[in-house]
Coordinates of C-alpha atoms in Angstrom, one line a residue:
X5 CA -22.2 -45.4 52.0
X6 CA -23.0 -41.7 51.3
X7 CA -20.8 -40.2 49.0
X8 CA -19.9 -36.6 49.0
X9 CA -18.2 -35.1 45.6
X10 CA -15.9 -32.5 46.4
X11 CA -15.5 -31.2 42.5
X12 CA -18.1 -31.3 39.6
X13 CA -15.6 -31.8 37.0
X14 CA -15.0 -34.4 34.4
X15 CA -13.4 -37.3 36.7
X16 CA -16.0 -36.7 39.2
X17 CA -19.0 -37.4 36.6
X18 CA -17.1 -40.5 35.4
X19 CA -16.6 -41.2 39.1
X20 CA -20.5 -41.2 39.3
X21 CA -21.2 -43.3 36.3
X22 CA -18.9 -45.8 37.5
X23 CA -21.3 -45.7 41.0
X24 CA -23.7 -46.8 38.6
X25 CA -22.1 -50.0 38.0
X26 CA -22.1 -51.3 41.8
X27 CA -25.0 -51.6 44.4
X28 CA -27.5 -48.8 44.6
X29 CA -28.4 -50.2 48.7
X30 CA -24.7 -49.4 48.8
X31 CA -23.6 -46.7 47.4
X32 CA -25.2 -43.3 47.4
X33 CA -24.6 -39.8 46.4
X34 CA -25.4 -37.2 48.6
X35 CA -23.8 -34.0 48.1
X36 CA -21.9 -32.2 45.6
X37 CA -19.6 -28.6 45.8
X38 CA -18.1 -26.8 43.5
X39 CA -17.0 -22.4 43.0
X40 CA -19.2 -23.1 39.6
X41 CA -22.9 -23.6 40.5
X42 CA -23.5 -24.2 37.1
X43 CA -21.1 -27.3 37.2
X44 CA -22.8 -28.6 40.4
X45 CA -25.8 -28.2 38.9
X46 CA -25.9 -29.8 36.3
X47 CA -23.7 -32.6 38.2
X48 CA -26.5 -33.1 40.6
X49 CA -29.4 -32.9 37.9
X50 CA -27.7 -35.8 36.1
X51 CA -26.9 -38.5 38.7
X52 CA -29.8 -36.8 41.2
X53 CA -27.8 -35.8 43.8
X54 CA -30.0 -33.8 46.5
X55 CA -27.9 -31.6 48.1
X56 CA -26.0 -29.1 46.0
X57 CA -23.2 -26.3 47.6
X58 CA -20.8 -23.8 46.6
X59 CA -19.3 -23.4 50.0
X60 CA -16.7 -25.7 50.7
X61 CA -17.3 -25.0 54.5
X62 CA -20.5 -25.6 54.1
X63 CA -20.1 -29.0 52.6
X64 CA -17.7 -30.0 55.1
X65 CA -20.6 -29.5 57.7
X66 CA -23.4 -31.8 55.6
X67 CA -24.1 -34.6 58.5
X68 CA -25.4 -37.1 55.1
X69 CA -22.0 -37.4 54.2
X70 CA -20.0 -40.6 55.1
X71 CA -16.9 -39.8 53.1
X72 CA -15.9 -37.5 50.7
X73 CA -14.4 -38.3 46.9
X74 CA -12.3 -35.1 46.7
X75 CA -11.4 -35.2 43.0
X76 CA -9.9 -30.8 42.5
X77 CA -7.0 -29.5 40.4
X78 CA -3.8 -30.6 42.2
X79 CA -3.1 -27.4 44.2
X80 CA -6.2 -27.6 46.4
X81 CA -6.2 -31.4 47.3
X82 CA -4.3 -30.6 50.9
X83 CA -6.1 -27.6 51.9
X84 CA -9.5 -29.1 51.1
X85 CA -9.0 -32.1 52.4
X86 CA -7.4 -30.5 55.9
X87 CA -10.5 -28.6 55.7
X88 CA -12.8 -32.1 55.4
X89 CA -10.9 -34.2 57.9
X90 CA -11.4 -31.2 60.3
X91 CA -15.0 -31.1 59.9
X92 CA -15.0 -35.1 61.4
X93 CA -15.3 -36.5 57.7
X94 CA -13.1 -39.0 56.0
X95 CA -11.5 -38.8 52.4
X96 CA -11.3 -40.2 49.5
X97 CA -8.1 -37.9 47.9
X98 CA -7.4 -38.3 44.0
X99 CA -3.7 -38.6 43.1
X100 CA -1.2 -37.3 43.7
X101 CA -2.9 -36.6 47.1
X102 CA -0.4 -33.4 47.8
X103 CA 2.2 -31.9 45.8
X104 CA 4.9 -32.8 48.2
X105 CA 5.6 -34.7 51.0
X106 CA 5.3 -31.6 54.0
X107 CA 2.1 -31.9 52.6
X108 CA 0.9 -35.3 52.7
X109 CA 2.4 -35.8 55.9
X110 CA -0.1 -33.2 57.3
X111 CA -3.0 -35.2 55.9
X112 CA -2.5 -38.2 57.0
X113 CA -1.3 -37.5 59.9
X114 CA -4.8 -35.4 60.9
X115 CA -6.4 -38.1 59.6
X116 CA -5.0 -40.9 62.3
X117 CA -5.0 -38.3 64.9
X118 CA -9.0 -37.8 64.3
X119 CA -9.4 -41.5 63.7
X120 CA -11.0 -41.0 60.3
X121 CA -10.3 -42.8 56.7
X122 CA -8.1 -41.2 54.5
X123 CA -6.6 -42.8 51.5
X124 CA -5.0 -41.5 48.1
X125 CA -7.0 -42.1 45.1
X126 CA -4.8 -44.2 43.0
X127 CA -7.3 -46.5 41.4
X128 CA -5.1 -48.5 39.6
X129 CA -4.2 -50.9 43.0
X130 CA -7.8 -51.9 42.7
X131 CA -7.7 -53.1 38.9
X132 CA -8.5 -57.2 38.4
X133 CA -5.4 -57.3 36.2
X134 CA -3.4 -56.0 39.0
X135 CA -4.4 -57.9 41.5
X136 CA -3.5 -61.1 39.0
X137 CA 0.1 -59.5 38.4
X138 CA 0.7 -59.4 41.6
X139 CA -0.3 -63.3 42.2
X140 CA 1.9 -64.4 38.9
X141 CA 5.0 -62.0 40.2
X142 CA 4.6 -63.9 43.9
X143 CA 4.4 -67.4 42.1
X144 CA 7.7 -66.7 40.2
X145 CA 6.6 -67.3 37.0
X146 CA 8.9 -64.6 35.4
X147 CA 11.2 -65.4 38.0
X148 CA 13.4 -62.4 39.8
X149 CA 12.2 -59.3 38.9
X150 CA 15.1 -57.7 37.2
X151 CA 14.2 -54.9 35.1
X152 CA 10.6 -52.2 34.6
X153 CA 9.8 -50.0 31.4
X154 CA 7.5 -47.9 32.0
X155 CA 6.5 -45.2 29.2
X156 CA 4.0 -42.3 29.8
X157 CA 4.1 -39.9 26.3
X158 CA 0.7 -37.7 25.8
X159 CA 0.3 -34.6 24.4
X160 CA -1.4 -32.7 27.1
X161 CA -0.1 -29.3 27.6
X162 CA -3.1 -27.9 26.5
X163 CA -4.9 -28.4 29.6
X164 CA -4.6 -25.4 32.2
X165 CA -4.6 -28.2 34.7
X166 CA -1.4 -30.1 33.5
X167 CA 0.5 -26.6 32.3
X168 CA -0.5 -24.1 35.1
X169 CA 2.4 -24.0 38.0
X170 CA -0.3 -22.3 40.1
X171 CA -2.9 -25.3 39.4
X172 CA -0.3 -28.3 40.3
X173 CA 0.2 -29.0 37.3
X174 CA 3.1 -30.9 35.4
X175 CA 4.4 -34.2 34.7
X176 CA 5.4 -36.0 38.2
X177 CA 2.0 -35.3 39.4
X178 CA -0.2 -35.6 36.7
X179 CA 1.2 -39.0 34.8
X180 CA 4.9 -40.4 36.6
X181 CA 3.2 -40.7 39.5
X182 CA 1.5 -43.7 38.4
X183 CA 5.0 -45.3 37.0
X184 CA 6.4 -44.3 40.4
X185 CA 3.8 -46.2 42.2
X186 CA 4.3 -49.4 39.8
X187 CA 7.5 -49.1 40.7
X188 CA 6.7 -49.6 44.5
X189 CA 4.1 -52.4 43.2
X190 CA 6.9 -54.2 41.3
X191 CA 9.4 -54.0 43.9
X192 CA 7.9 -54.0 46.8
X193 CA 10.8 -51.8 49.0
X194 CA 12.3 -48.1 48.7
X195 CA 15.0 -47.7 45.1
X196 CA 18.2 -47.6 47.0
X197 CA 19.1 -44.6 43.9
X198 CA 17.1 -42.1 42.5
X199 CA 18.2 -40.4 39.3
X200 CA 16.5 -38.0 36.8
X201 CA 17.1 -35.9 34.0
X202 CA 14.6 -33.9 32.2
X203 CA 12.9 -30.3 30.5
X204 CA 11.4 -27.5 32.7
X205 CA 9.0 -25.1 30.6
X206 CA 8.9 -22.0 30.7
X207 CA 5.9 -21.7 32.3
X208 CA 7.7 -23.4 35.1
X209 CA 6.4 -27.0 35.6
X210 CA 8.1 -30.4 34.2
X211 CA 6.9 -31.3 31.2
X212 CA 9.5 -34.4 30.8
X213 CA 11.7 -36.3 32.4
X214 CA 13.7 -39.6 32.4
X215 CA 13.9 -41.5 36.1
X216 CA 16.3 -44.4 36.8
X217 CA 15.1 -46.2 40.4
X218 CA 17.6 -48.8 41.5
X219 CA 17.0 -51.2 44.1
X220 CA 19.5 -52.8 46.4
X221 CA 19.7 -56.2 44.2
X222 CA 20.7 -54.4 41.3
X223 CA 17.1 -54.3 39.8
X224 CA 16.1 -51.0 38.0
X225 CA 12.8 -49.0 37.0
X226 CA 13.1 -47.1 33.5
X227 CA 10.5 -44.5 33.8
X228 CA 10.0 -42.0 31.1
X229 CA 7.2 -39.8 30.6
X230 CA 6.8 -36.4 28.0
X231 CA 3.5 -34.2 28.2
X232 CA 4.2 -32.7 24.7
X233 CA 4.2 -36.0 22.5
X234 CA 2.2 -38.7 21.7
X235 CA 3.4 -42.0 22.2
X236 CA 3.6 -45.0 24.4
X237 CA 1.7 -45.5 27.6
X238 CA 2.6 -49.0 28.5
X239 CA 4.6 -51.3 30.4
X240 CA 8.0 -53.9 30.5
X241 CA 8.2 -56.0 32.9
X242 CA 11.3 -58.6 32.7
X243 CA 12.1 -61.2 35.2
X244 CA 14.8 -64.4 35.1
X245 CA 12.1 -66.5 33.9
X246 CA 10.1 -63.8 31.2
X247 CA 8.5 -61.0 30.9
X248 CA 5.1 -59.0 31.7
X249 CA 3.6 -56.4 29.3
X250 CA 0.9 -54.1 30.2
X251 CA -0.6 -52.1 26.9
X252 CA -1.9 -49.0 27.1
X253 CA -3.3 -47.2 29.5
X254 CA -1.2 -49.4 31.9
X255 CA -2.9 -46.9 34.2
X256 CA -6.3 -48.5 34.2
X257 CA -5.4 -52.1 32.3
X258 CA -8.3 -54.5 30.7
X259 CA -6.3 -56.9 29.8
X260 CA -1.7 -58.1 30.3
X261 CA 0.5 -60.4 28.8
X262 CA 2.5 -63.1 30.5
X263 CA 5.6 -64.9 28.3
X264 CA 3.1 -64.1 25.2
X265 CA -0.1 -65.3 26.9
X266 CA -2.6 -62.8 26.6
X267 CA -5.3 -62.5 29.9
X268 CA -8.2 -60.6 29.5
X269 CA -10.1 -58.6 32.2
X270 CA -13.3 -56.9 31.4
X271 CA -14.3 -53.6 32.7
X272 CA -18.0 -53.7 34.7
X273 CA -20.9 -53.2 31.9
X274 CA -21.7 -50.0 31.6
X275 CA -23.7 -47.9 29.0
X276 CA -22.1 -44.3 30.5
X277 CA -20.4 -41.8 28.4
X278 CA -16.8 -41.5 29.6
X279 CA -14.3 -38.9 30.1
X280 CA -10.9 -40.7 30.8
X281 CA -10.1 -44.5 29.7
X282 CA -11.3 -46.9 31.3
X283 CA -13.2 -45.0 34.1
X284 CA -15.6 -47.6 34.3
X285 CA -12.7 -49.5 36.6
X286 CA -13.2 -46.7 39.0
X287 CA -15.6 -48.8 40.5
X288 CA -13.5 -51.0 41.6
X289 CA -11.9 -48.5 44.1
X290 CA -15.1 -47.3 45.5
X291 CA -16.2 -50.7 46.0
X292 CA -12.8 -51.2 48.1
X293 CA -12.8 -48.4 49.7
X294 CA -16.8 -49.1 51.2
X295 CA -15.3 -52.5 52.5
X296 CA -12.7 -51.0 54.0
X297 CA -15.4 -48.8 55.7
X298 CA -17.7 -51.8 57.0
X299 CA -14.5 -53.0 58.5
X300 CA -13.9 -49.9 60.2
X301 CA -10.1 -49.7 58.8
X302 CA -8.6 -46.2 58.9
X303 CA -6.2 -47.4 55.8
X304 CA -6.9 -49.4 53.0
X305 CA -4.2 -52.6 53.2
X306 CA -4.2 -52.0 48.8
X307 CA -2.8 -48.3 49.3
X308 CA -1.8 -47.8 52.8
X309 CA -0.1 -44.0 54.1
X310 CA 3.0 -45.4 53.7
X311 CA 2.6 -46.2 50.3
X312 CA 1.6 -42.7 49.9
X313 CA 4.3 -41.1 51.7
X314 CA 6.9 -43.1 49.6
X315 CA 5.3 -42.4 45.9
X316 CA 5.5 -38.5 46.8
X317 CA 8.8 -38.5 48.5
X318 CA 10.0 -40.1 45.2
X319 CA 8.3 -37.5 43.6
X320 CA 10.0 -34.7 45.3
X321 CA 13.8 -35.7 45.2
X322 CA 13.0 -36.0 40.9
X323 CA 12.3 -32.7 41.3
X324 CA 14.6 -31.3 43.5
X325 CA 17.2 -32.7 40.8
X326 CA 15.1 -31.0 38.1
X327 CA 14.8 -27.8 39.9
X328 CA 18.7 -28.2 40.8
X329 CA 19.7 -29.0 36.6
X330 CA 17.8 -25.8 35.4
X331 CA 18.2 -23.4 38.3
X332 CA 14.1 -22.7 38.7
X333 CA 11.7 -23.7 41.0
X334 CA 8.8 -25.7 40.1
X335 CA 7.7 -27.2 43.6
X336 CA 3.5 -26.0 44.0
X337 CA 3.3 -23.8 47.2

């Protein structure tokens, strides 16, 4: 499969190094874009990319691309990918895919209507130790699922990307969008309740909130997350029969405990400098999504539009309650 990079920036280098890790016969970089030449360059230099573009419509016309890995700040992941799907190519969106659902509903409905791949860029689905929670949830080892923790405290404010209204930035879409969608992988239905409580900055994006889902048996997520500390980044889960922890970064986990039992789950070797933890395990998604591509599925069954359109329709009722507590609007135009 040939790989288009719509970005040069840090997840789309660890996004090529963890290329590195699978099948060269299988896996190919083609094409990179960026505003910044000098990024692209120097993008393309490293992993030997041949084509190289600032002009996004230009890119979008490249006939050696199979799919594009669109990996921008928030605020251009809908226009750009609109802009990709039009052109007849299929996308690879990193999370959150839009910052709200009008959004996403235009994406992946453009998507089906042109017949073409499109699929949310939430890499943790693909994780080993996920796919082995999901097996011990379904055997009932912990029993009924009764109660998630889910913490998400890091001190990145700093970043124009997290801070900047104008960039998509803030706390649902940057980090509680990964608790929201562990919520739907716990559960496995829609929280019949969504509460939240939290702190609007002044520069007018969420830096932290507290979110109570409830579910129609009574079960509840605990999801917590706060841009301006460090803390936790891990995971509760408790059932009638035990419980589930996933350390830190539950994002992207190597390794879970079950009643106390530790179980291990080794990222693929690689020798590659790394931006974000664990971005090794990115390879794991890629590899999914290029089987989902020699089947010729339009969705991937791991992260299907559905699941999309749930996680950001979640998303946007936490912040119409924020927006609605503090009298400001923070929704990204």
């Amino acid at each position: 499969m040939r790989w288009g990079l719509c970005s040069a920036g840090l997840i789309a280098t660890d996004f090529c190094n963890a290329l590195q890790c699978l099948n060269p016969s299988e896996h190919k970089i083609t094409a990179v874009v960026s505003k910044s030449l000098e990024k692209a360059k120097k993008l393309a230099d490293e992993f030997k990319i041949p084509n190289v573009y600032t002009s996004y419509e230009e890119f979008a016309k490249d006939p050696n691309i199979d799919l594009v890995y669109l990996s921008t700040v928030n605020i251009f992941h809908h226009p750009l990918s609109i802009l990709m799907l039009n052109n007849g190519k299929p996308v690879l969106c990193e999370k959150t895919c839009a910052c709200n659902t009008k959004q996403t509903e235009e994406m992946t409905e453009l998507a089906k209507s042109k017949k073409l791949f499109f699929m949310e860029a939430l890499w943790s689905n693909f994780f080993p130790a996920y796919k082995a929670l999901r097996e011990i949830i379904d055997s009932g080892t912990i029993g009924q699922i009764r109660h998630m923790d889910a913490a998400f405290f890091v001190s990145a404010f700093s970043f124009n990307f997290v801070s900047q209204h104008s960039l998509g930035g803030g706390g649902l879409l940057g980090a509680s969008v990964y608790q929201i969608w562990l919520s739907r992988f716990i559960f496995r239905e829609e929280p019949e309740t969504i509460t939240a409580v939290g702190t609007i900055a002044d520069i007018g994006v969420d830096q932290s909130a507290n979110i109570i889902l409830t579910y129609k048996d009574g079960a509840r997520a605990s999801l917590s997350y706060n841009l301006d500390i460090e803390g936790r980044r891990d995971v509760y889960i408790y059932g009638t029969k035990g419980k589930i922890y996933i350390p830190e970064p539950f994002w992207s986990p190597t390794k879970i405990e079950v009643n106390g039992e530790e179980r291990e789950f080794p990222l693929p070797k690689s020798d590659a400098k790394y931006y974000y933890p664990n971005s090794a395990g990115l390879a794991y998604e890629a590899e999914a999504v290029r089987q989902c591509f020699e089947k010729g599925q339009l969705e991937c069954p791991a992260h299907t539009h559905s699941d999309t359109l749930s996680i950001i329709k979640v998303i946007d009722e936490v912040r119409r309650q924020l927006e609605e507590t503090h009298q400001i609007k923070t929704t990204p135009l």
